[in-house]
mmCIF file of C-alpha atoms in Angstrom:
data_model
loop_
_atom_site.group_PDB
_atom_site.id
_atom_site.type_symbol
_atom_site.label_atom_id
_atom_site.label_comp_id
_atom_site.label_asym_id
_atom_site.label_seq_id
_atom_site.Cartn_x
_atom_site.Cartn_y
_atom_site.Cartn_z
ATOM 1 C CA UNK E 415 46.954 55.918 74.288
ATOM 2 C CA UNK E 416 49.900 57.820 74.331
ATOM 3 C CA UNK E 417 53.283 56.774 71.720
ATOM 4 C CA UNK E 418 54.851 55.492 74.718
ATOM 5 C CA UNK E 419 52.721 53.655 77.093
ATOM 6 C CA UNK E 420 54.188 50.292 76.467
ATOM 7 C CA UNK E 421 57.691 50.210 78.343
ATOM 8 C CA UNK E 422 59.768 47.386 80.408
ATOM 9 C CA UNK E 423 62.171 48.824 82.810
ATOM 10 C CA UNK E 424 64.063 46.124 84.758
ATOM 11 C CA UNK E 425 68.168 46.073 86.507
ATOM 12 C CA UNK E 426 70.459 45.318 84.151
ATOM 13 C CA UNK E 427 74.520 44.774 84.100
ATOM 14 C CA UNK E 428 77.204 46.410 81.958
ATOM 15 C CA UNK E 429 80.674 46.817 81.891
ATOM 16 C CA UNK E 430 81.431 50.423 83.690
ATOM 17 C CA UNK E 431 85.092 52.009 85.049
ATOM 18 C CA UNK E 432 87.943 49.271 85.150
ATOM 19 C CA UNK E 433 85.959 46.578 83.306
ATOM 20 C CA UNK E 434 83.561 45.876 86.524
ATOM 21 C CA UNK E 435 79.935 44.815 85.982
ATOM 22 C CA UNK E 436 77.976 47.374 86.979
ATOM 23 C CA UNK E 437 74.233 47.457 88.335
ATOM 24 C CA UNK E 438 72.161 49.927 86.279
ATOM 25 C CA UNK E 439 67.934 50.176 86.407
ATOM 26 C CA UNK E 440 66.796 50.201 82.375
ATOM 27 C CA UNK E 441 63.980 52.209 81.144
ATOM 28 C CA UNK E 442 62.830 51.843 77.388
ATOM 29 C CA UNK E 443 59.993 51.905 75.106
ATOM 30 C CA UNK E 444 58.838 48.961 73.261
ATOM 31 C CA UNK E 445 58.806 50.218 69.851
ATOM 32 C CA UNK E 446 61.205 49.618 67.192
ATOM 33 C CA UNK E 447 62.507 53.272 67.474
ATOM 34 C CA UNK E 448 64.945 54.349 66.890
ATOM 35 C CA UNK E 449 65.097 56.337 70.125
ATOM 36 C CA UNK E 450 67.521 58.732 71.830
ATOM 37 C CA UNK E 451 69.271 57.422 75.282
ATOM 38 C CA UNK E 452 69.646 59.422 78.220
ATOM 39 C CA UNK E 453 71.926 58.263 81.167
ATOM 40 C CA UNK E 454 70.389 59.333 84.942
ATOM 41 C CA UNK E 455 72.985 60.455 87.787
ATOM 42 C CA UNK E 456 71.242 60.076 90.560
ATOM 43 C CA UNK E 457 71.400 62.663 93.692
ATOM 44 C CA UNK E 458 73.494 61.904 96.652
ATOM 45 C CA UNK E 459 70.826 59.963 98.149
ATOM 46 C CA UNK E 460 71.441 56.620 96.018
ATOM 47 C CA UNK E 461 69.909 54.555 93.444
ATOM 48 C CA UNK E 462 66.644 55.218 94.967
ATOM 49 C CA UNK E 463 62.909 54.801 94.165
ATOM 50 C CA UNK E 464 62.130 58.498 93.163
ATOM 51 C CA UNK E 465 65.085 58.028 90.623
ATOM 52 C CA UNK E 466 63.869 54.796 89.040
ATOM 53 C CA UNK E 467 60.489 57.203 89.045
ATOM 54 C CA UNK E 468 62.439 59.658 86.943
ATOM 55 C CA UNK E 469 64.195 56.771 84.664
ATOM 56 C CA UNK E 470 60.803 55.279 83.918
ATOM 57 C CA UNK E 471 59.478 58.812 83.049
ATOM 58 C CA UNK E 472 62.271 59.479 80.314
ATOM 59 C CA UNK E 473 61.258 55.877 78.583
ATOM 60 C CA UNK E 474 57.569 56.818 78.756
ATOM 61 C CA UNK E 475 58.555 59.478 76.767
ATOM 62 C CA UNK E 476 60.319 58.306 74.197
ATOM 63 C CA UNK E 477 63.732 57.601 75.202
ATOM 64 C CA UNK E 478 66.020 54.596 76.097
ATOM 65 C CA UNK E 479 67.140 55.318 79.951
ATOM 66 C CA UNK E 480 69.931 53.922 81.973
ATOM 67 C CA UNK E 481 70.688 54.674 85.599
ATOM 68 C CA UNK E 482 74.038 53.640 86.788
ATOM 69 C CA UNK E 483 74.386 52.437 90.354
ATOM 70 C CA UNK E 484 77.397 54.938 91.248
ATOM 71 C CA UNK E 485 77.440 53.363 94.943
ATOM 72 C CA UNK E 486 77.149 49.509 93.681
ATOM 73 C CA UNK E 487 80.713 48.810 94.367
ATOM 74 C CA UNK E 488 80.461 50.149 97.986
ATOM 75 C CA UNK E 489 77.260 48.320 99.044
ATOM 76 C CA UNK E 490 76.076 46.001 95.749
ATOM 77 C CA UNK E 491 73.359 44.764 97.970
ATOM 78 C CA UNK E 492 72.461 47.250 100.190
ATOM 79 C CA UNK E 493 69.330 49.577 100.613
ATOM 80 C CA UNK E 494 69.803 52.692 98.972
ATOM 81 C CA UNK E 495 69.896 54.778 101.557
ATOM 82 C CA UNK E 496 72.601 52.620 103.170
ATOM 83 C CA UNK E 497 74.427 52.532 99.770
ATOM 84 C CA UNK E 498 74.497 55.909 100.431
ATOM 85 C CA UNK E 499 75.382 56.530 104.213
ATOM 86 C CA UNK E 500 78.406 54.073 102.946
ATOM 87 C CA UNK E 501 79.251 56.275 99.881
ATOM 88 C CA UNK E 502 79.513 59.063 101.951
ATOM 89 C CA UNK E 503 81.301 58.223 104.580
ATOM 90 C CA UNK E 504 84.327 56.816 102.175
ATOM 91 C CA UNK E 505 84.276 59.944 100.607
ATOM 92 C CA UNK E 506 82.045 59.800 97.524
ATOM 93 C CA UNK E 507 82.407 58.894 94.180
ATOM 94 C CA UNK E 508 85.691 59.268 92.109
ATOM 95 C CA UNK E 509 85.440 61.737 89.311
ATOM 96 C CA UNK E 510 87.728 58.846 87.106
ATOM 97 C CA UNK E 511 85.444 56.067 88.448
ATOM 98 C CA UNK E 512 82.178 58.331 87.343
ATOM 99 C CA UNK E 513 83.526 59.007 83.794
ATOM 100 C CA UNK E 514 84.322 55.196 83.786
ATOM 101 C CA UNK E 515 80.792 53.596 84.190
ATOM 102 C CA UNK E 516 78.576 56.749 82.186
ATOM 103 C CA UNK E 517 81.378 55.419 79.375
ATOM 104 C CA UNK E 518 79.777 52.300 79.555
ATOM 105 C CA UNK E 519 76.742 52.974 79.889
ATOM 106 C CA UNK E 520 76.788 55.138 76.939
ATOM 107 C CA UNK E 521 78.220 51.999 74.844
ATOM 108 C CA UNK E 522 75.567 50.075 76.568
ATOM 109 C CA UNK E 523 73.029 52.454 75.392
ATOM 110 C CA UNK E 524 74.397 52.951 72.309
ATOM 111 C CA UNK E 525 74.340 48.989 71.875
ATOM 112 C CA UNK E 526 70.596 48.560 71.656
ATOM 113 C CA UNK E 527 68.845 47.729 68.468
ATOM 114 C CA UNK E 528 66.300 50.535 68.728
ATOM 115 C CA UNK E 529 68.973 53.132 69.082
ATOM 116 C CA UNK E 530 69.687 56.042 67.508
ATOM 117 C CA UNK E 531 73.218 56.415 69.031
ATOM 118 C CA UNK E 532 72.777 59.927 70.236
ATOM 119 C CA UNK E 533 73.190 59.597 73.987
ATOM 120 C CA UNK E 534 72.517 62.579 76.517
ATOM 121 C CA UNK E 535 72.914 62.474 80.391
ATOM 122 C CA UNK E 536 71.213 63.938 83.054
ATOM 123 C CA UNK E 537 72.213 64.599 86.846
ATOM 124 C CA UNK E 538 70.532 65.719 90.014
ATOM 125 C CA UNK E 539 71.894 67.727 93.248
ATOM 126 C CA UNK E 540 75.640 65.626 93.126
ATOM 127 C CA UNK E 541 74.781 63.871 89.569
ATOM 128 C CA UNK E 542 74.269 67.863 88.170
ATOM 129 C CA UNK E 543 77.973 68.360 88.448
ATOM 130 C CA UNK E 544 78.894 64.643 87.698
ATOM 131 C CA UNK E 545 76.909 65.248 84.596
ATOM 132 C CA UNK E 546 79.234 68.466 83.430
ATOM 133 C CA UNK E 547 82.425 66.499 84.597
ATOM 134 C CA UNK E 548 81.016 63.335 81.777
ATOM 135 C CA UNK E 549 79.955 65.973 79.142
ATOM 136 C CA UNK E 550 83.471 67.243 79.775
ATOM 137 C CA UNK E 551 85.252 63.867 79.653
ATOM 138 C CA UNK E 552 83.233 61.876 77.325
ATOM 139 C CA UNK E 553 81.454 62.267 73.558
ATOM 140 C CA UNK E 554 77.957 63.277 74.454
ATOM 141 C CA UNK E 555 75.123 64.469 72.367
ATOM 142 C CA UNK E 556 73.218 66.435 75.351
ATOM 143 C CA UNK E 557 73.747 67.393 78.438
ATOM 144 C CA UNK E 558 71.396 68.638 81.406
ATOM 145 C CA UNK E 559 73.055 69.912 84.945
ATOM 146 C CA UNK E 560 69.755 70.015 87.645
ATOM 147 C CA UNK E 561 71.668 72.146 90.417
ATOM 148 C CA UNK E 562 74.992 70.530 91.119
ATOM 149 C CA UNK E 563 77.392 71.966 92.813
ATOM 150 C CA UNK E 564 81.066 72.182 92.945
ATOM 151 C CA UNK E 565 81.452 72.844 89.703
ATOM 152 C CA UNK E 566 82.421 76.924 89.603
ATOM 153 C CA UNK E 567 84.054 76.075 93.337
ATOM 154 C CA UNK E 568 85.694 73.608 95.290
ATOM 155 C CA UNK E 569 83.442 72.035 98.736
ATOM 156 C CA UNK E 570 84.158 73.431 102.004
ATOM 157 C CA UNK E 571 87.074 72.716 103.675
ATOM 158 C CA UNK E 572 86.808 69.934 105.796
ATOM 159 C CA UNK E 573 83.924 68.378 103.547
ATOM 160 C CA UNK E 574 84.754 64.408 103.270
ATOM 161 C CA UNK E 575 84.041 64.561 99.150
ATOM 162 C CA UNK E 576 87.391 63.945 97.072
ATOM 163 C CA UNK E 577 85.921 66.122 94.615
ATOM 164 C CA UNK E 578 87.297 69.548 92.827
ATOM 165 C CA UNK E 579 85.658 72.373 91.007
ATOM 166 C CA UNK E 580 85.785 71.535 87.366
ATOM 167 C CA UNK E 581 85.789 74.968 85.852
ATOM 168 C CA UNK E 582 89.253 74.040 84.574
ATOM 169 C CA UNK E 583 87.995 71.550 82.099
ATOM 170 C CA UNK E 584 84.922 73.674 81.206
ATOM 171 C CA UNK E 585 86.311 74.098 77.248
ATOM 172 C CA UNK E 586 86.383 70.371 76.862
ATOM 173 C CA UNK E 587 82.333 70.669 77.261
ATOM 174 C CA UNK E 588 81.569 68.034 74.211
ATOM 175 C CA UNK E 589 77.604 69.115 73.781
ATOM 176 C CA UNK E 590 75.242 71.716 74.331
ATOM 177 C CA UNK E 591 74.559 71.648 78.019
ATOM 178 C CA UNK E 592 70.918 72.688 79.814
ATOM 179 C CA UNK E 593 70.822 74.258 83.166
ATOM 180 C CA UNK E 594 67.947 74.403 85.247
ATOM 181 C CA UNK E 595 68.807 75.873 88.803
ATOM 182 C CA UNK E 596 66.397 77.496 91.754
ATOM 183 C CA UNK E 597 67.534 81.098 92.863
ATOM 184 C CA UNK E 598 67.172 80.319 96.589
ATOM 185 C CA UNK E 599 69.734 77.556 96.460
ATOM 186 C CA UNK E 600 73.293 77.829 98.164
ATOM 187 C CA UNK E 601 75.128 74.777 96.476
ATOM 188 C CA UNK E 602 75.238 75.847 94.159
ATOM 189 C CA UNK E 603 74.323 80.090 94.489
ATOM 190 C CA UNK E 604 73.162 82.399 91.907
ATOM 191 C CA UNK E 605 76.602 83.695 91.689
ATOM 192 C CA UNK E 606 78.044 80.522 90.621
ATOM 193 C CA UNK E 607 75.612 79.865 88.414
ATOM 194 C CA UNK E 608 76.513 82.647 86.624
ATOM 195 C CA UNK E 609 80.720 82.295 86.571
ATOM 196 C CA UNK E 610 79.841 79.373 85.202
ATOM 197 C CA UNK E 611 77.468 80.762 82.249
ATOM 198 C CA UNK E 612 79.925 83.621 81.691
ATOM 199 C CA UNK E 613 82.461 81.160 81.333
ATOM 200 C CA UNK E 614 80.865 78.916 78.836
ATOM 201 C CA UNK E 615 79.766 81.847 76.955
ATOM 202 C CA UNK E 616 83.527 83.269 76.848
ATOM 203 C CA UNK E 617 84.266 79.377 75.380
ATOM 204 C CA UNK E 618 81.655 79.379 72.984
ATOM 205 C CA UNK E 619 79.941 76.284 74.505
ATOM 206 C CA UNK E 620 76.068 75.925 73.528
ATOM 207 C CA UNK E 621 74.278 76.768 76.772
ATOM 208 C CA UNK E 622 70.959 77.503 78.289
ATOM 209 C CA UNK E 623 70.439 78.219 82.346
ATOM 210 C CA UNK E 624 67.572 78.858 83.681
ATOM 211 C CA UNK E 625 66.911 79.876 87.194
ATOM 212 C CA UNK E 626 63.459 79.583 88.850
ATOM 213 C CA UNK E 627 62.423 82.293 91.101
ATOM 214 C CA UNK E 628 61.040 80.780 94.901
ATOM 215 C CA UNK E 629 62.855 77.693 94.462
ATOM 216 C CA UNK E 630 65.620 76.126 96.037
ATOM 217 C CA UNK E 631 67.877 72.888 95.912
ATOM 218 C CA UNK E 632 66.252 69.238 94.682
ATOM 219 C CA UNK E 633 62.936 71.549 93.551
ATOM 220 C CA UNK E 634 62.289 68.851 91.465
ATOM 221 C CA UNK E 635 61.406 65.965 93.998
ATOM 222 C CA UNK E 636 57.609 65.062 94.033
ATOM 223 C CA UNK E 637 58.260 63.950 97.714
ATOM 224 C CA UNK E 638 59.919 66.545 99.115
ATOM 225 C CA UNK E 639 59.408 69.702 100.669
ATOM 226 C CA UNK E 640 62.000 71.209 98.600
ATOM 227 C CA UNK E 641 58.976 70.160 95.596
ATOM 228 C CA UNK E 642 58.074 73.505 93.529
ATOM 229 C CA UNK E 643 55.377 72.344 91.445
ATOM 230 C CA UNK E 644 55.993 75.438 88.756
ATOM 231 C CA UNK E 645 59.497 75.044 88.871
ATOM 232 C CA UNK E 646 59.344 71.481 87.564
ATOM 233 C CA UNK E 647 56.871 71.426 85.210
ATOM 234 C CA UNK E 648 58.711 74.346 83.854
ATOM 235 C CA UNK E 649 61.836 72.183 83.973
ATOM 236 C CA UNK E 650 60.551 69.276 82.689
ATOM 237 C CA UNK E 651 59.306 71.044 79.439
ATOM 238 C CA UNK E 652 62.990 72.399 79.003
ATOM 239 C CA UNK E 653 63.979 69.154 79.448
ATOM 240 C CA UNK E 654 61.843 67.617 76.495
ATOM 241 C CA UNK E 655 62.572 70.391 74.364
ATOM 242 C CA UNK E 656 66.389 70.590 74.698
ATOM 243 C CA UNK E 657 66.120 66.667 73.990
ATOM 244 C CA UNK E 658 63.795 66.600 71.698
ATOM 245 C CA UNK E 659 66.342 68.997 69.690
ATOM 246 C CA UNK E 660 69.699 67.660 70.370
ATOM 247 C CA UNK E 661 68.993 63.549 70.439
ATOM 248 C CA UNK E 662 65.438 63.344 68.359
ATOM 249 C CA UNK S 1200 71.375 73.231 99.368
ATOM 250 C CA UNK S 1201 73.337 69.443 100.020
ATOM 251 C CA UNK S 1202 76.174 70.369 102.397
ATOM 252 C CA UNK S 1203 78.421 67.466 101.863
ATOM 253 C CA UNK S 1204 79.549 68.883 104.761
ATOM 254 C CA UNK S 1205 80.373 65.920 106.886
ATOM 255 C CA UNK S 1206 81.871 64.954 110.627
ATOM 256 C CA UNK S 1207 83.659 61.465 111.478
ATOM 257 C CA UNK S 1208 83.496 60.430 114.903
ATOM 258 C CA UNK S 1209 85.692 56.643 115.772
ATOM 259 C CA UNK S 1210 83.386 55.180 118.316
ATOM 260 C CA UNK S 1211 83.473 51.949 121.231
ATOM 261 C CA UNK S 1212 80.303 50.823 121.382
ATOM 262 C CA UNK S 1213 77.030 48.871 119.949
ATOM 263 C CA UNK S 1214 74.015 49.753 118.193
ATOM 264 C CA UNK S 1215 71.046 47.939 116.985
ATOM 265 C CA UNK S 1216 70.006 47.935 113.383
ATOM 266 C CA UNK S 1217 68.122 45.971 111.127
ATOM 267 C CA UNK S 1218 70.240 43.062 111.238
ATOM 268 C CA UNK S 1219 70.618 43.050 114.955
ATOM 269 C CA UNK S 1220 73.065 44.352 117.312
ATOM 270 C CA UNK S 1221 76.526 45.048 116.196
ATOM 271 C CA UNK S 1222 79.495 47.135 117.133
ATOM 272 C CA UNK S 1223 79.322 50.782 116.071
ATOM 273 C CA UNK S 1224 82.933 52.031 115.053
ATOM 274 C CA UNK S 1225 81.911 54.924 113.539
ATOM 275 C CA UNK S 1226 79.201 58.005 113.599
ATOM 276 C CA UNK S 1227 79.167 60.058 110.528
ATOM 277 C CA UNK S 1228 77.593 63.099 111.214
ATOM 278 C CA UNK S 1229 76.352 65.507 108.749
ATOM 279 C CA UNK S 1230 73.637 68.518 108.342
ATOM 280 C CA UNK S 1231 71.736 67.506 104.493
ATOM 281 C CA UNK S 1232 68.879 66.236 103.374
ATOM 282 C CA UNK S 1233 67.025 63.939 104.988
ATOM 283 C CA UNK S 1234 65.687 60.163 103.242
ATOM 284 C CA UNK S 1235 62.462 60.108 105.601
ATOM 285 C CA UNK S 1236 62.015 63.119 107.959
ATOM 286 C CA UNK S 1237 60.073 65.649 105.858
ATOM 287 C CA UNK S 1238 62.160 68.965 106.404
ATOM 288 C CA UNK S 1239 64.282 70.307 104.067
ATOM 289 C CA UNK S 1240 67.468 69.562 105.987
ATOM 290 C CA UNK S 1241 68.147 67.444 108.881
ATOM 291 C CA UNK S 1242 71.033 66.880 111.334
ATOM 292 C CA UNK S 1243 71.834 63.427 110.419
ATOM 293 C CA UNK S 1244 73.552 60.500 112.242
ATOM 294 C CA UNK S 1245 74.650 57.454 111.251
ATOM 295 C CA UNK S 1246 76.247 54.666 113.213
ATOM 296 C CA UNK S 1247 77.631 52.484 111.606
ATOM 297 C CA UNK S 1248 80.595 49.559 110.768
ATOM 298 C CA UNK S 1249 82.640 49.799 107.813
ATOM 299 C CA UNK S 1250 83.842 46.420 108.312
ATOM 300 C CA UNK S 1251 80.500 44.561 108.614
ATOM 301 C CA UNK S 1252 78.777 46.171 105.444
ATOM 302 C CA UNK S 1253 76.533 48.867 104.334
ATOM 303 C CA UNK S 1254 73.247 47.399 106.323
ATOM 304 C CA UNK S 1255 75.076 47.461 109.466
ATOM 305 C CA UNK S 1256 73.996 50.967 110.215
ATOM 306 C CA UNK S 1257 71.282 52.859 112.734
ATOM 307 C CA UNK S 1258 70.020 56.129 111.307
ATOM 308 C CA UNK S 1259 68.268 59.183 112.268
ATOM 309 C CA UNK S 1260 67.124 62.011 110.770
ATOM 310 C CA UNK S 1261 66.796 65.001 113.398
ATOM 311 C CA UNK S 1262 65.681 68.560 113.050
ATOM 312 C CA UNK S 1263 68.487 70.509 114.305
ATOM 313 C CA UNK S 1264 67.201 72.133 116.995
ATOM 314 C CA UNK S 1265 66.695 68.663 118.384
ATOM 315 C CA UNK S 1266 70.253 67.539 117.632
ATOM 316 C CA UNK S 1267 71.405 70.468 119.710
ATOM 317 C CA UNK S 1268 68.578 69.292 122.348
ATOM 318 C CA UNK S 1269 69.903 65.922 122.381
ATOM 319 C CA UNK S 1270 73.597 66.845 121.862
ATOM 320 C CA UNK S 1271 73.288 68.918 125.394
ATOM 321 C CA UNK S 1272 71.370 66.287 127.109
ATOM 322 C CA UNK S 1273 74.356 63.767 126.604
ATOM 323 C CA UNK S 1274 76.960 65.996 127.838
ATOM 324 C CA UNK S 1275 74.355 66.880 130.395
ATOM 325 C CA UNK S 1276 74.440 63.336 131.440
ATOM 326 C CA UNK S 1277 77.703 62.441 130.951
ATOM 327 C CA UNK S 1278 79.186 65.142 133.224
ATOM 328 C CA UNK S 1279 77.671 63.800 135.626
ATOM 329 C CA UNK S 1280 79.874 60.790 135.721
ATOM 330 C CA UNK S 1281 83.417 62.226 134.435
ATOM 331 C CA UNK S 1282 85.288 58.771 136.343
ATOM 332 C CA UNK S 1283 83.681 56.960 134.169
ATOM 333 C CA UNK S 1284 83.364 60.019 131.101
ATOM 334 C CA UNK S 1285 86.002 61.628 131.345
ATOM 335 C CA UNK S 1286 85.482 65.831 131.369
ATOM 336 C CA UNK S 1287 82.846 66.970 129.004
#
């Protein structure tokens, strides 16, 4: 039996941006711990079922794991993919609003008896660059960007996201930050990638990018074409191994 | 890639979703990836009204060499009736 096996993962409620009560799905292990916390950004898609998959896969091993709603205040009881459609088409998610509820979810995660108060986060496709803009913004122990764009450059004109490159916040990067990126990806490209690690090197910010060869944008979704099966087991080790350092 | 690029469209007319028929004030039309079609990227519609709530929306999830199919089919059709279309 593995360490971990026994878990409860259920939707939960905590204060996020401006004091609202915010949905969130929680992942944890049963043991007494104490046991890092990671906070989930979902991708652009929603609060969705592969997600909660992903959530459930961080308690199993060994972690306390939170995923915020982000699109709960546009469509609290919506299907996710309708939460999202809804998201979209009022433009997104504020940056402020973001920074708002992975505050509280930190505190919320931070909060439970079997903590050990280091708190990481972890965002795919839109929730990669909403996971830089928190590391930015907020006290974090760990951070891990899984291809978001925007951050090195602004979207296209005429894209309905009220959203902004955040390379001008870059040196307020509060912990050592994991990048995992596919080279055949446009959003963001190779070249991006690397302003961005040039840039963080310049700062002095701990960082480690990796870019998989024959993969692409969301490689790590089992139930997608987009799936590379060596990229993300690759990934995923990074993943335990930059945690297992930085919130162990 | 996710595009985020995305295409508004104010609409007069009705659609019929899960919760029935309703008026459709908007499309929102964007090329990303799609929740159920399995290709990488889809050209992706959805009609919907803001006003009603999130589940008041019809979907679909088209490879775009459809779309464009289906995109010149309607002005195909629509041209020819411009008194009641208007000039494709």
């Amino acid at each position: 039996m593995s360490k971990y096996d026994k878990l409860m993962a259920e939707t939960v409620y905590f204060a996020g941006a401006n004091g609202d009560m915010v949905e969130g799905y929680f992942a944890r292990p049963l043991g007494e711990g104490p046991y890092g916390s990671v906070v989930v950004i979902h991708h652009m898609p929603g609060y969705d079922a592969a997600t909660k998959e992903i959530t459930r896969k961080f308690a199993a091993n060994g972690y306390l794991a939170l995923m915020p709603n982000l699109y709960y205040r546009e469509a609290p009881d919506a299907e996710p993919d309708d939460a999202a459609a809804a998201a979209r088409a009022q433009g997104g998610v504020p940056d402020e609003r973001l920074v708002g509820d992975v505050d509280g979810a930190t505190k919320f995660l931070r909060s439970q008896a079997n903590s050990n108060h280091k708190v990481g986060i972890i965002g795919y496709c839109s929730g990669g660059r909403q996971a830089f803009l928190a590391a930015c913004s907020l006290q974090l122990d760990a951070a891990v960007d899984c291809y978001g764009a925007f951050v090195v450059s602004d979207p296209p004109e005429g894209a309905p996201l009220k959203v902004k490159a955040l390379m001008g916040i870059a040196r307020n990067l509060s912990a050592p930050l994991l990048g995992l990126f596919g080279r055949e990806d446009s959003y963001p490209s190779p070249d991006e990638v690397k302003v961005l690690d040039d840039e963080l090197t310049k700062l002095g910010k701990e960082h480690e990018f990796h870019i998989y060869e024959g993969a692409g944008h969301a490689f790590f979704a089992p139930n997608r074409p987009s799936y590379r099966v060596e990229a993300a087991n690759d990934g995923w080790e990074k993943i335990w191994a930059f945690y297992g350092k930085h919130l162990g | 890639m996710c595009t985020y690029l995305t295409n508004k469209v104010e609409l007069i007319g009705s659609a019929k979703g899960a919760e029935g028929w309703f008026a459709a004030k908007e499309a929102t039309v964007y090329l990303d990836h799609p929740v159920h079609a399995l290709y990488d990227h889809s050209l992706n519609i959805d009609f919907i009204n803001p006003d009603l709530g999130a589940s008041f929306r019809v979907a679909v999830e088209l490879d775009p060499k459809s779309a464009v199919a289906l995109a010149h089919a309607i002005l195909e059709t629509v041209s020819a009736f411009p008194e009641l279309a208007g000039k494709a």
